[in-house]
Amino acid sequence: PILKWLLSIPNQYLHMGDYDFAGINIYLQEYKRHLNDRASFFIPENIGQLVEKYGNRKLYDKQQLNASAITENSLQQLIAIIHKHKKGLEQEALLIDE
């Protein structure tokens, strides 16, 4: 239902999901592929520090992503950060770090 509503309005869509491969897949498959340039993934400026401090190695170890077709520079940078720290980050961590 939310996708149908998003498709019916002209607004931009800012996705805030988990900062792991599953979260990126959800964004790409459920939103970006339908909304195209109207969709973007929210990535905080300090995402590297957040992943390093609060990230979860299990999220990295059990998830996969085929990143070869990803053209968004910000997502490519996020993927590099996830690989660097070998951790994924759940979005709730943004509420912890004040």
PDB file of C-alpha atoms in Angstrom:
ATOM      1  CA  PRO A   1       0.000   0.000   0.000  1.00  0.00           C
ATOM      2  CA  ILE A   2       2.753   2.519   0.758  1.00  0.00           C
ATOM      3  CA  LEU A   3       4.390   2.020  -2.639  1.00  0.00           C
ATOM      4  CA  LYS A   4       1.083   2.595  -4.397  1.00  0.00           C
ATOM      5  CA  TRP A   5       0.674   5.828  -2.456  1.00  0.00           C
ATOM      6  CA  LEU A   6       4.274   6.916  -3.170  1.00  0.00           C
ATOM      7  CA  LEU A   7       3.742   6.288  -6.870  1.00  0.00           C
ATOM      8  CA  SER A   8       0.604   8.443  -6.832  1.00  0.00           C
ATOM      9  CA  ILE A   9       2.338  11.569  -5.485  1.00  0.00           C
ATOM     10  CA  PRO A  10       5.150  13.610  -7.051  1.00  0.00           C
ATOM     11  CA  ASN A  11       7.222  13.959  -3.850  1.00  0.00           C
ATOM     12  CA  GLN A  12      10.790  12.787  -3.423  1.00  0.00           C
ATOM     13  CA  TYR A  13      11.186   9.710  -1.231  1.00  0.00           C
ATOM     14  CA  LEU A  14      13.961   9.609   1.372  1.00  0.00           C
ATOM     15  CA  HIS A  15      14.528   6.054   2.575  1.00  0.00           C
ATOM     16  CA  MET A  16      15.817   5.462   6.074  1.00  0.00           C
ATOM     17  CA  GLY A  17      16.610   1.826   6.561  1.00  0.00           C
ATOM     18  CA  ASP A  18      19.254  -0.347   8.108  1.00  0.00           C
ATOM     19  CA  TYR A  19      22.830   0.319   7.054  1.00  0.00           C
ATOM     20  CA  ASP A  20      23.572  -3.231   6.033  1.00  0.00           C
ATOM     21  CA  PHE A  21      23.245  -5.284   2.872  1.00  0.00           C
ATOM     22  CA  ALA A  22      19.675  -6.346   3.647  1.00  0.00           C
ATOM     23  CA  GLY A  23      18.664  -2.717   4.196  1.00  0.00           C
ATOM     24  CA  ILE A  24      20.270  -1.670   0.928  1.00  0.00           C
ATOM     25  CA  ASN A  25      18.512  -4.538  -0.888  1.00  0.00           C
ATOM     26  CA  ILE A  26      15.135  -3.475   0.521  1.00  0.00           C
ATOM     27  CA  TYR A  27      15.733   0.085  -0.663  1.00  0.00           C
ATOM     28  CA  LEU A  28      16.814  -0.995  -4.144  1.00  0.00           C
ATOM     29  CA  GLN A  29      14.188  -3.697  -4.727  1.00  0.00           C
ATOM     30  CA  GLU A  30      11.137  -2.249  -3.015  1.00  0.00           C
ATOM     31  CA  TYR A  31      11.549   1.486  -3.595  1.00  0.00           C
ATOM     32  CA  LYS A  32      14.335   2.591  -5.942  1.00  0.00           C
ATOM     33  CA  ARG A  33      13.358   0.284  -8.790  1.00  0.00           C
ATOM     34  CA  HIS A  34       9.833   1.736  -8.787  1.00  0.00           C
ATOM     35  CA  LEU A  35      10.536   5.365  -7.876  1.00  0.00           C
ATOM     36  CA  ASN A  36      13.819   5.722  -9.784  1.00  0.00           C
ATOM     37  CA  ASP A  37      15.328   9.199  -9.349  1.00  0.00           C
ATOM     38  CA  ARG A  38      12.636  10.182  -6.859  1.00  0.00           C
ATOM     39  CA  ALA A  39      14.170   7.826  -4.277  1.00  0.00           C
ATOM     40  CA  SER A  40      17.329   8.335  -2.261  1.00  0.00           C
ATOM     41  CA  PHE A  41      18.851   6.590   0.747  1.00  0.00           C
ATOM     42  CA  PHE A  42      19.459   8.684   3.872  1.00  0.00           C
ATOM     43  CA  ILE A  43      23.067   8.324   5.006  1.00  0.00           C
ATOM     44  CA  PRO A  44      24.259  10.423   7.951  1.00  0.00           C
ATOM     45  CA  GLU A  45      27.581  12.220   7.612  1.00  0.00           C
ATOM     46  CA  ASN A  46      29.082  10.233  10.495  1.00  0.00           C
ATOM     47  CA  ILE A  47      28.009   6.805   9.226  1.00  0.00           C
ATOM     48  CA  GLY A  48      31.579   5.478   9.306  1.00  0.00           C
ATOM     49  CA  GLN A  49      31.954   6.280  12.994  1.00  0.00           C
ATOM     50  CA  LEU A  50      28.504   4.861  13.749  1.00  0.00           C
ATOM     51  CA  VAL A  51      29.233   1.598  11.939  1.00  0.00           C
ATOM     52  CA  GLU A  52      32.587   1.300  13.688  1.00  0.00           C
ATOM     53  CA  LYS A  53      31.138   2.025  17.155  1.00  0.00           C
ATOM     54  CA  TYR A  54      27.712   0.337  17.032  1.00  0.00           C
ATOM     55  CA  GLY A  55      27.928  -1.997  14.056  1.00  0.00           C
ATOM     56  CA  ASN A  56      27.213  -5.692  14.250  1.00  0.00           C
ATOM     57  CA  ARG A  57      29.587  -8.222  12.680  1.00  0.00           C
ATOM     58  CA  LYS A  58      26.797 -10.844  12.433  1.00  0.00           C
ATOM     59  CA  LEU A  59      24.837  -8.571  10.084  1.00  0.00           C
ATOM     60  CA  TYR A  60      27.861  -8.432   7.799  1.00  0.00           C
ATOM     61  CA  ASP A  61      28.645 -12.134   7.968  1.00  0.00           C
ATOM     62  CA  LYS A  62      25.154 -13.409   7.151  1.00  0.00           C
ATOM     63  CA  GLN A  63      24.094 -10.966   4.426  1.00  0.00           C
ATOM     64  CA  GLN A  64      25.072 -10.584   0.792  1.00  0.00           C
ATOM     65  CA  LEU A  65      24.697  -7.873  -1.813  1.00  0.00           C
ATOM     66  CA  ASN A  66      25.397  -7.780  -5.523  1.00  0.00           C
ATOM     67  CA  ALA A  67      26.762  -4.244  -5.721  1.00  0.00           C
ATOM     68  CA  SER A  68      27.954  -4.351  -9.326  1.00  0.00           C
ATOM     69  CA  ALA A  69      24.882  -2.564 -10.709  1.00  0.00           C
ATOM     70  CA  ILE A  70      24.648   0.121  -8.014  1.00  0.00           C
ATOM     71  CA  THR A  71      25.281   3.532  -9.530  1.00  0.00           C
ATOM     72  CA  GLU A  72      24.468   5.813  -6.601  1.00  0.00           C
ATOM     73  CA  ASN A  73      27.750   7.217  -5.330  1.00  0.00           C
ATOM     74  CA  SER A  74      26.462   7.567  -1.778  1.00  0.00           C
ATOM     75  CA  LEU A  75      25.456   3.887  -1.686  1.00  0.00           C
ATOM     76  CA  GLN A  76      28.817   2.846  -3.101  1.00  0.00           C
ATOM     77  CA  GLN A  77      30.496   4.797  -0.297  1.00  0.00           C
ATOM     78  CA  LEU A  78      28.213   3.184   2.293  1.00  0.00           C
ATOM     79  CA  ILE A  79      29.031  -0.272   0.937  1.00  0.00           C
ATOM     80  CA  ALA A  80      32.749   0.530   1.174  1.00  0.00           C
ATOM     81  CA  ILE A  81      32.289   1.551   4.824  1.00  0.00           C
ATOM     82  CA  ILE A  82      30.389  -1.665   5.579  1.00  0.00           C
ATOM     83  CA  HIS A  83      33.187  -3.712   3.974  1.00  0.00           C
ATOM     84  CA  LYS A  84      35.914  -1.719   5.737  1.00  0.00           C
ATOM     85  CA  HIS A  85      34.493  -2.389   9.194  1.00  0.00           C
ATOM     86  CA  LYS A  86      32.943  -5.776   8.295  1.00  0.00           C
ATOM     87  CA  LYS A  87      29.832  -4.690  10.188  1.00  0.00           C
ATOM     88  CA  GLY A  88      26.254  -3.752   9.421  1.00  0.00           C
ATOM     89  CA  LEU A  89      24.293  -1.200  11.396  1.00  0.00           C
ATOM     90  CA  GLU A  90      20.630  -1.189  12.318  1.00  0.00           C
ATOM     91  CA  GLN A  91      18.904   2.186  11.954  1.00  0.00           C
ATOM     92  CA  GLU A  92      18.021   2.287  15.656  1.00  0.00           C
ATOM     93  CA  ALA A  93      21.681   3.070  16.378  1.00  0.00           C
ATOM     94  CA  LEU A  94      21.037   6.616  15.178  1.00  0.00           C
ATOM     95  CA  LEU A  95      18.853   7.094  18.252  1.00  0.00           C
ATOM     96  CA  ILE A  96      21.643   5.961  20.590  1.00  0.00           C
ATOM     97  CA  ASP A  97      24.348   8.338  19.391  1.00  0.00           C
ATOM     98  CA  GLU A  98      23.560  11.879  20.513  1.00  0.00           C
TER      99      GLU A  98
END
